[in-house]
Coordinates of N, CA, C and O in Angstrom, one line a residue:
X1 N 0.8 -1.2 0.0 CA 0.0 0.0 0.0 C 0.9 1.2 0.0 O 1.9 1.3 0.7
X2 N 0.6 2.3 -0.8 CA 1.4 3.3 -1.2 C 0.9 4.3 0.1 O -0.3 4.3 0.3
X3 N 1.6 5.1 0.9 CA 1.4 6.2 2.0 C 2.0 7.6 1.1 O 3.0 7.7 0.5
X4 N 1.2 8.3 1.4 CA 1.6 9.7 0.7 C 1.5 10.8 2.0 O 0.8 10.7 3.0
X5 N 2.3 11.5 1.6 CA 2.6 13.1 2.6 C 1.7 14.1 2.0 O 1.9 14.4 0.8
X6 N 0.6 14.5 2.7 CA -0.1 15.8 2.4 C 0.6 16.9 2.5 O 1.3 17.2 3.5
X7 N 0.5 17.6 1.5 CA 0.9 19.2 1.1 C 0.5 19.6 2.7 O 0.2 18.9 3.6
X8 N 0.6 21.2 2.7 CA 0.3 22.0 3.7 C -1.2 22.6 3.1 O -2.2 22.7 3.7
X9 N -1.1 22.8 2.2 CA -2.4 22.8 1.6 C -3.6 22.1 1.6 O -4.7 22.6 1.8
X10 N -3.4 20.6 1.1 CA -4.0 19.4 1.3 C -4.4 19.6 2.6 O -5.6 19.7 2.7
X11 N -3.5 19.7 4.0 CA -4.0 19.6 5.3 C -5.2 20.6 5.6 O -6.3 20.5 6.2
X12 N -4.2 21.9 4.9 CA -5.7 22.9 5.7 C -7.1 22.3 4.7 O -8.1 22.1 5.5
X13 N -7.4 21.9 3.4 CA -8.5 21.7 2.7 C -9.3 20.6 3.6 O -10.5 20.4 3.7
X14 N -8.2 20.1 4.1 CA -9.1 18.6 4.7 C -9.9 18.7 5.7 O -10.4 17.8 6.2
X15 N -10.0 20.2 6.3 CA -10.7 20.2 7.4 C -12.3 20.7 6.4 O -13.5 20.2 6.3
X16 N -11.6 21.8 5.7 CA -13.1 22.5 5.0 C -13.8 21.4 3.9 O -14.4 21.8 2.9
X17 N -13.6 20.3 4.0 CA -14.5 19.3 2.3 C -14.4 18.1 3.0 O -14.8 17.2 2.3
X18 N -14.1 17.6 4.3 CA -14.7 16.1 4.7 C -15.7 16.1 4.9 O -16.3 16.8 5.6
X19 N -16.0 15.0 4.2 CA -17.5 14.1 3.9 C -17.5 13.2 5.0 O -16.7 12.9 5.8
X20 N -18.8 13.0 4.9 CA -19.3 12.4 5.6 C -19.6 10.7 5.6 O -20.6 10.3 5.0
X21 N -18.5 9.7 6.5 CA -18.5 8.6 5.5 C -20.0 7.4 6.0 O -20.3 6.7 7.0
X22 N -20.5 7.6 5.0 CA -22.2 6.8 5.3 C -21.7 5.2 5.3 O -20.8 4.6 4.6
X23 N -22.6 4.7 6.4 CA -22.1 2.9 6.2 C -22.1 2.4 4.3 O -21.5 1.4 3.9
X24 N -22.8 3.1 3.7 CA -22.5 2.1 2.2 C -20.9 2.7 1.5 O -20.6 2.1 0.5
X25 N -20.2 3.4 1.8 CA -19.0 3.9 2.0 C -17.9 3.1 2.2 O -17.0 2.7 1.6
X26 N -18.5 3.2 3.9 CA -17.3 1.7 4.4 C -17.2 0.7 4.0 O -16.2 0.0 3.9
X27 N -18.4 0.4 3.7 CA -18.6 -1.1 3.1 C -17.8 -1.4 1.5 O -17.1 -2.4 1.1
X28 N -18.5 0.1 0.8 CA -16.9 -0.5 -0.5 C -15.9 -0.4 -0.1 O -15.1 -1.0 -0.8
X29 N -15.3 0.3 0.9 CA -14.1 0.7 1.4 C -13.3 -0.7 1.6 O -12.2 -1.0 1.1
X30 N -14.4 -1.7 3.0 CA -14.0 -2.5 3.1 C -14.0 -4.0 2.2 O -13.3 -5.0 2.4
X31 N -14.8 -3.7 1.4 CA -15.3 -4.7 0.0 C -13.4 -4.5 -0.5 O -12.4 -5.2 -0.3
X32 N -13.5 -3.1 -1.2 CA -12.2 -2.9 -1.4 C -10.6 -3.8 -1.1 O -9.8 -4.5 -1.7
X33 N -10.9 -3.3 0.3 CA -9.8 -3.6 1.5 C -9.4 -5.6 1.3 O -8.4 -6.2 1.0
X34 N -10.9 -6.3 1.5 CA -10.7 -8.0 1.0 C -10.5 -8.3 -0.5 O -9.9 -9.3 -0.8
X35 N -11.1 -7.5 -1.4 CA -10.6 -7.9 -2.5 C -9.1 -7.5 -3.2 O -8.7 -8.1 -4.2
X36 N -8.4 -6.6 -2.7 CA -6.9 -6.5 -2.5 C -6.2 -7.9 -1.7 O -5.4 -8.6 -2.3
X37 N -6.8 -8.0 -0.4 CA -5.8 -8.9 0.1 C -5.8 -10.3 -0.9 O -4.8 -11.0 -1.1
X38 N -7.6 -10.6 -1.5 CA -7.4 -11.7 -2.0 C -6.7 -11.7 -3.7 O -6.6 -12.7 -4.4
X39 N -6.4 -10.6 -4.0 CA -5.3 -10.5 -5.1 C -4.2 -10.8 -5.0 O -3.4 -11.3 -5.7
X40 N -4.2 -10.2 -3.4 CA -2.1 -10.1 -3.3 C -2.4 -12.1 -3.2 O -1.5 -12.8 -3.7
X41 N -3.3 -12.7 -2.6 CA -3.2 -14.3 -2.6 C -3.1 -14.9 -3.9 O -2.0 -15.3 -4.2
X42 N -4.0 -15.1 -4.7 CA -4.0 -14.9 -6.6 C -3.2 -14.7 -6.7 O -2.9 -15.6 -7.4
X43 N -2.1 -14.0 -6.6 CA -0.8 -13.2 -7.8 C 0.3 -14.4 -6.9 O 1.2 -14.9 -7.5
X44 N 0.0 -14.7 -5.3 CA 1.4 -15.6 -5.2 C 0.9 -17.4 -5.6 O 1.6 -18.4 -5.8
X45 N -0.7 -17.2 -5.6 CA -0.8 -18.7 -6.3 C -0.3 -18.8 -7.6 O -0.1 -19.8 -8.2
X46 N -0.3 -17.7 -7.9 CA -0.2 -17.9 -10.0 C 1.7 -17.8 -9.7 O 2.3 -18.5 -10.5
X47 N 2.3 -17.2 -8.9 CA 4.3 -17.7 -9.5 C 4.0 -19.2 -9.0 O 4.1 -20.1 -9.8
X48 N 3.6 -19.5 -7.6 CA 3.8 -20.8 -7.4 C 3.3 -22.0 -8.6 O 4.1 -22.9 -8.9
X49 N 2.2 -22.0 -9.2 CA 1.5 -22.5 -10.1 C 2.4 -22.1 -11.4 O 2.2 -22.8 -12.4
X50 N 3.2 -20.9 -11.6 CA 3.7 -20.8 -12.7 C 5.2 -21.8 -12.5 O 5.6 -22.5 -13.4
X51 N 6.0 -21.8 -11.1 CA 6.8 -22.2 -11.3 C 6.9 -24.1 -11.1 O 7.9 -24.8 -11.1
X52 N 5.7 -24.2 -11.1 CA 5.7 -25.7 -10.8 C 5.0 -26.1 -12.4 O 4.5 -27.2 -12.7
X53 N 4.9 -25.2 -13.1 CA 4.8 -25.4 -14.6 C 6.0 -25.7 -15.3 O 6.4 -26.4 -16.1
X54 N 6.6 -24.7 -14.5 CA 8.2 -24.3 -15.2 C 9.3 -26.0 -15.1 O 10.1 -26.4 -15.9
X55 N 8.8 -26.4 -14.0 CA 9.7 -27.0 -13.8 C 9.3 -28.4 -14.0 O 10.2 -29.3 -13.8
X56 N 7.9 -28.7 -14.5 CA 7.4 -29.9 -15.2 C 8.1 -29.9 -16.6 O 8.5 -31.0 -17.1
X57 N 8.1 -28.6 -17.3 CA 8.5 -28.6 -18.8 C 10.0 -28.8 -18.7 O 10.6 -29.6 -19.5
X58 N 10.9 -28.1 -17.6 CA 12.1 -29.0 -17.6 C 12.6 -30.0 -17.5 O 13.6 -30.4 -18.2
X59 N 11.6 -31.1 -16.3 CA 11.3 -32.3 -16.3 C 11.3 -33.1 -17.7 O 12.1 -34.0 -17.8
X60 N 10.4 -32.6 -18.7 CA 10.0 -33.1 -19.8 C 11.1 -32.7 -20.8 O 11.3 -33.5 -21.6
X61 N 11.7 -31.9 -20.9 CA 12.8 -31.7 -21.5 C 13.9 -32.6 -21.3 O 14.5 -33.0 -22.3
X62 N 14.2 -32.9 -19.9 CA 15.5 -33.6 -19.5 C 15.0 -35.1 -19.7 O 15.7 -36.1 -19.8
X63 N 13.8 -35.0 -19.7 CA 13.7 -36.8 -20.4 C 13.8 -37.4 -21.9 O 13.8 -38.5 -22.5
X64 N 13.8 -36.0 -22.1 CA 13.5 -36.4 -23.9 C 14.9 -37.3 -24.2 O 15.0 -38.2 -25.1
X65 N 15.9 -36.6 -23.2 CA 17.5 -37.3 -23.3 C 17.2 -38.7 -22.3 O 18.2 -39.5 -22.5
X66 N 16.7 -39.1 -21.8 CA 16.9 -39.8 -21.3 C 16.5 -41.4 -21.9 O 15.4 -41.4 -22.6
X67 N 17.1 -42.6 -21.7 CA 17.3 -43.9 -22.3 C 15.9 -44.7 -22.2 O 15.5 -45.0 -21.0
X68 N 15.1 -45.1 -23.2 CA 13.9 -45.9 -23.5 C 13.6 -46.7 -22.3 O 12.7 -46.7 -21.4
X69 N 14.8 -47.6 -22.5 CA 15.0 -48.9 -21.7 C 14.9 -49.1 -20.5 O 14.7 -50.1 -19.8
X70 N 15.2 -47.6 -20.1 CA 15.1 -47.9 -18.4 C 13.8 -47.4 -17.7 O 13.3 -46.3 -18.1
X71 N 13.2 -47.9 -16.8 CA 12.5 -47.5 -15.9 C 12.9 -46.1 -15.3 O 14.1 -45.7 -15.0
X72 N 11.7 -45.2 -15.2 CA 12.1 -43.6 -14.3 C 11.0 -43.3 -13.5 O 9.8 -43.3 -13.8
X73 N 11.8 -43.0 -12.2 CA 11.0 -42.9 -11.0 C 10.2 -41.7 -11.1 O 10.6 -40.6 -11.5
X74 N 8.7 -42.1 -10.5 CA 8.2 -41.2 -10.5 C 7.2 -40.8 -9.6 O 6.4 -41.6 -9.3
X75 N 7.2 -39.7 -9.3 CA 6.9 -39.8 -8.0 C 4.7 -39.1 -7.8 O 4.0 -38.1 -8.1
X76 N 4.9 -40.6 -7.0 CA 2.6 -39.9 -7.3 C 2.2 -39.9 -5.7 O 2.0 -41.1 -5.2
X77 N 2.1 -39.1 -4.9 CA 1.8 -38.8 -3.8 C 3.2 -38.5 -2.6 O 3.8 -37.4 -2.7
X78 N 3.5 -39.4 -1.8 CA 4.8 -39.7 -1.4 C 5.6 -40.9 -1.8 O 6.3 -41.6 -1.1
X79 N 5.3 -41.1 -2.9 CA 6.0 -42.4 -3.6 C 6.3 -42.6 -4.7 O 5.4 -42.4 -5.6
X80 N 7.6 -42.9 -5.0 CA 8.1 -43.0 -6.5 C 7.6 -44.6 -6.9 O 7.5 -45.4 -6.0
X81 N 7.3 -44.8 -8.2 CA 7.4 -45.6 -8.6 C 8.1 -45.7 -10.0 O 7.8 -44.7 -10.6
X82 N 8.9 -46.6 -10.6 CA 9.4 -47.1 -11.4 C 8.5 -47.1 -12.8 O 7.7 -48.1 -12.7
X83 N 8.3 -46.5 -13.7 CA 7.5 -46.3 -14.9 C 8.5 -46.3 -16.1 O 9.6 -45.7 -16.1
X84 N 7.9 -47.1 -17.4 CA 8.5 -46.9 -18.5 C 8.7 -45.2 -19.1 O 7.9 -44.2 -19.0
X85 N 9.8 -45.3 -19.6 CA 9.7 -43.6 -19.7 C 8.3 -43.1 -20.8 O 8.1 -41.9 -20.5
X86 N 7.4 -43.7 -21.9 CA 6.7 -43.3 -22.4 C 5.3 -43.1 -21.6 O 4.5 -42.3 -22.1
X87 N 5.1 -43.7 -20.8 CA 4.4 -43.7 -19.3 C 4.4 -42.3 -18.5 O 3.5 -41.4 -18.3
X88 N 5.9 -42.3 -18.0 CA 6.3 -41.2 -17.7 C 6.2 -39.9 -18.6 O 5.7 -39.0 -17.9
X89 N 6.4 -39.6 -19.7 CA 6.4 -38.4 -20.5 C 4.7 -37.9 -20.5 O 4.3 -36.8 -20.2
X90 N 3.9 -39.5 -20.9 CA 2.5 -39.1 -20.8 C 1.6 -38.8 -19.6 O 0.4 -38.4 -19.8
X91 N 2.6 -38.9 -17.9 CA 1.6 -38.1 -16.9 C 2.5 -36.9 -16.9 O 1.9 -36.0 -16.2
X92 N 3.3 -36.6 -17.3 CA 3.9 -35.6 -17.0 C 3.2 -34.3 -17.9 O 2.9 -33.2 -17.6
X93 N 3.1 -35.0 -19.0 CA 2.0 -34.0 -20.5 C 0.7 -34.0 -19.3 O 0.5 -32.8 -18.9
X94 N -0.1 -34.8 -18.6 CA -1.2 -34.7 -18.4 C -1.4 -33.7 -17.0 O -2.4 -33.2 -16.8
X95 N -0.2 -33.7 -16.2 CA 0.2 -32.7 -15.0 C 0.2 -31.7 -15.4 O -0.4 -30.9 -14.7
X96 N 1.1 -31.3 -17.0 CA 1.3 -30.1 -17.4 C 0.0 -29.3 -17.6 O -0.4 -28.2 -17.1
X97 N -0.4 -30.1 -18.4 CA -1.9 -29.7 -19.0 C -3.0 -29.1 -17.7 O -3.8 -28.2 -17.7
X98 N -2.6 -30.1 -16.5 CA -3.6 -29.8 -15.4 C -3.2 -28.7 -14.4 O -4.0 -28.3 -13.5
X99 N -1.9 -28.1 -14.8 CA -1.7 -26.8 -14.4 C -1.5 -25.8 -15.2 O -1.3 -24.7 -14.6
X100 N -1.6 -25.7 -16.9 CA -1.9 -24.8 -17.2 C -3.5 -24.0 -17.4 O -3.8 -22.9 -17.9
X101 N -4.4 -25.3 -16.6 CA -5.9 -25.1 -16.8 C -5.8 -24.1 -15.5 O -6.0 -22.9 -15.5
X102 N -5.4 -24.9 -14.4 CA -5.3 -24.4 -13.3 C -5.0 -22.9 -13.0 O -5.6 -22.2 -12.1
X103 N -3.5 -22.4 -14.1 CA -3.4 -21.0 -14.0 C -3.9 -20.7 -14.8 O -2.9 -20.2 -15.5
X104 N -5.0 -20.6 -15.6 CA -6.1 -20.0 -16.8 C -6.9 -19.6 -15.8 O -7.3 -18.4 -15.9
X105 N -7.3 -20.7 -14.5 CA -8.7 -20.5 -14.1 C -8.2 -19.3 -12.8 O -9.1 -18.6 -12.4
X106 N -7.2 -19.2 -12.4 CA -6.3 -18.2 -11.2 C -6.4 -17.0 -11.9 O -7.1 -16.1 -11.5
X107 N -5.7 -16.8 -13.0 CA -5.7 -15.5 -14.2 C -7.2 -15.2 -14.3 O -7.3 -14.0 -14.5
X108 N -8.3 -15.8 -14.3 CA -9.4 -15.5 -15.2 C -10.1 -14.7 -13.3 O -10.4 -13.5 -13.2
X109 N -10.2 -15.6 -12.3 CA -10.0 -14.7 -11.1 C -9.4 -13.6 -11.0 O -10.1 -12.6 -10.9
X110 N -8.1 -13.3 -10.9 CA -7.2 -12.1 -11.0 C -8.4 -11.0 -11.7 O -9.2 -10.2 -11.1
X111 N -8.4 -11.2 -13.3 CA -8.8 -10.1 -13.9 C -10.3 -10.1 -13.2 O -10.4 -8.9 -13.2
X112 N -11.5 -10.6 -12.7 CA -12.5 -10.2 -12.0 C -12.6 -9.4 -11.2 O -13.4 -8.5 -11.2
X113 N -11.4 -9.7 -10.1 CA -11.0 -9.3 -8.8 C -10.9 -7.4 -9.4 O -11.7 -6.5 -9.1
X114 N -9.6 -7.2 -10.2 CA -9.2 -6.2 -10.3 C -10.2 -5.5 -11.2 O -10.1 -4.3 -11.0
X115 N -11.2 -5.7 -12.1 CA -12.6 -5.3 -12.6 C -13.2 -4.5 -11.3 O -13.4 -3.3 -11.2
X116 N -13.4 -5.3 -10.6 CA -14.6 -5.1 -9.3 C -13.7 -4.1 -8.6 O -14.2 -3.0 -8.2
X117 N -12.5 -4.3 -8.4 CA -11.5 -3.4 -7.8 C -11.7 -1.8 -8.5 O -12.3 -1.0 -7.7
X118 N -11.4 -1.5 -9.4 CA -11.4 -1.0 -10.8 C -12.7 0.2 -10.7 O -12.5 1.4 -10.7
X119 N -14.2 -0.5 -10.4 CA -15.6 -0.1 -10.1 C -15.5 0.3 -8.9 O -16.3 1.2 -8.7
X120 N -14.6 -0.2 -7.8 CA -15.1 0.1 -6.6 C -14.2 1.8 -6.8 O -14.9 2.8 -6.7
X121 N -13.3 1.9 -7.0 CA -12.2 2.8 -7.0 C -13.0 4.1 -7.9 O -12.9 5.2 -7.4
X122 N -13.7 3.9 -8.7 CA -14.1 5.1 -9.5 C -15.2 5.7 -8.5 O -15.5 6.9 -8.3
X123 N -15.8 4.6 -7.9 CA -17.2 5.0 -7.3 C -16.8 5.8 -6.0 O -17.6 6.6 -5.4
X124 N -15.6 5.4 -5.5 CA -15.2 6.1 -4.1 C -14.3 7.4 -4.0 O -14.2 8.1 -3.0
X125 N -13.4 7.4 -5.6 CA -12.9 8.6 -5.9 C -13.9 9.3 -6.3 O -14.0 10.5 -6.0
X126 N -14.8 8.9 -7.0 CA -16.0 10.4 -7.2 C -16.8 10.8 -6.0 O -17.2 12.0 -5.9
X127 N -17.0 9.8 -5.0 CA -17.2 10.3 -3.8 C -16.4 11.4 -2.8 O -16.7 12.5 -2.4
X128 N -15.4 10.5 -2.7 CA -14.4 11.4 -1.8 C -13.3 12.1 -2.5 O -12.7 12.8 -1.6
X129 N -12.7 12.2 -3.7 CA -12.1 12.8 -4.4 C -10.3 12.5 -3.5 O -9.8 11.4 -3.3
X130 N -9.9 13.7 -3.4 CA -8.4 13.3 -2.8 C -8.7 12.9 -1.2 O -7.8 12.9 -0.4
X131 N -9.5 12.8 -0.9 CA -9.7 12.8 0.9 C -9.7 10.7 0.8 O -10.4 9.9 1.5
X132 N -8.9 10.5 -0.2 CA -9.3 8.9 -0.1 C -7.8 8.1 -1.1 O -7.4 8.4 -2.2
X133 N -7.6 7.6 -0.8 CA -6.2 6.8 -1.1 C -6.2 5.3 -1.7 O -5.7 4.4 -1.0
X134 N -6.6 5.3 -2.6 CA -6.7 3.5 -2.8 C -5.9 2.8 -4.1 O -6.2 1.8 -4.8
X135 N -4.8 3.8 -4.0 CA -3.5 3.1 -5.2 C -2.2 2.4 -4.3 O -1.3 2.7 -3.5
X136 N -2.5 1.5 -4.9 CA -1.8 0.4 -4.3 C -0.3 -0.2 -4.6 O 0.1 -1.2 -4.0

């Protein structure tokens, strides 16, 4: 959250133009206030989700080198098991796939979140004008 220093100006204005804040006020205020924190949650599910993408496609990369013939461990819960490698390439494509849906469906939240964010911010700057701070 960004804190800003009022002018000496700004200070004296703020006595002569505060409003009056009515409970439907606080309430976007506070609508606001939860739909920020559940953004800042969204933005660290999506690197986590992004880096456990990242590191399935290296996975799948470093097998492409790797030998037919042998079994490769792999691991499904707390346990590896021993899988032919075309086995292996095919849950690994199907993990992939189930976390790129996964951060489609986190992104597709994000951009709602910040919409409603977006509405809330216009409706409370035209309310309260500079007597209200909601850039983040």
């Amino acid at each position: 959250m960004v804190v800003r220093v009022l002018s000496k100006d700004d200070e004296a204005s703020m006595g002569q133009d505060e409003l009056e804040v009515r409970r439907e006020d606080q309430d976007k205020i506070n609508k606001f206030s939860r739909l920020h924190s559940r953004e800042m949650a969204l933005e660290e599910e999506l690197k986590v989700k992004a880096k456990d993408k990242d590191d399935l496609e290296e996975l799948s990369n470093e097998l492409e080198l790797a030998d037919e013939d042998k079994n490769i461990p792999y691991k499904i819960g707390d346990t590896f098991i021993s899988l032919p490698l075309p086995e292996v390439q095919d849950l690994l494509a199907s993990a992939t796939e189930q976390i790129e849906e996964a951060v489609s469906a986190v992104e597709e939240k994000l951009t709602s979140i910040r919409e409603e964010m977006e509405q809330l911010k216009v409706e409370l700057y035209a309310r309260f004008g500079k007597s209200i701070n909601l850039e983040i």
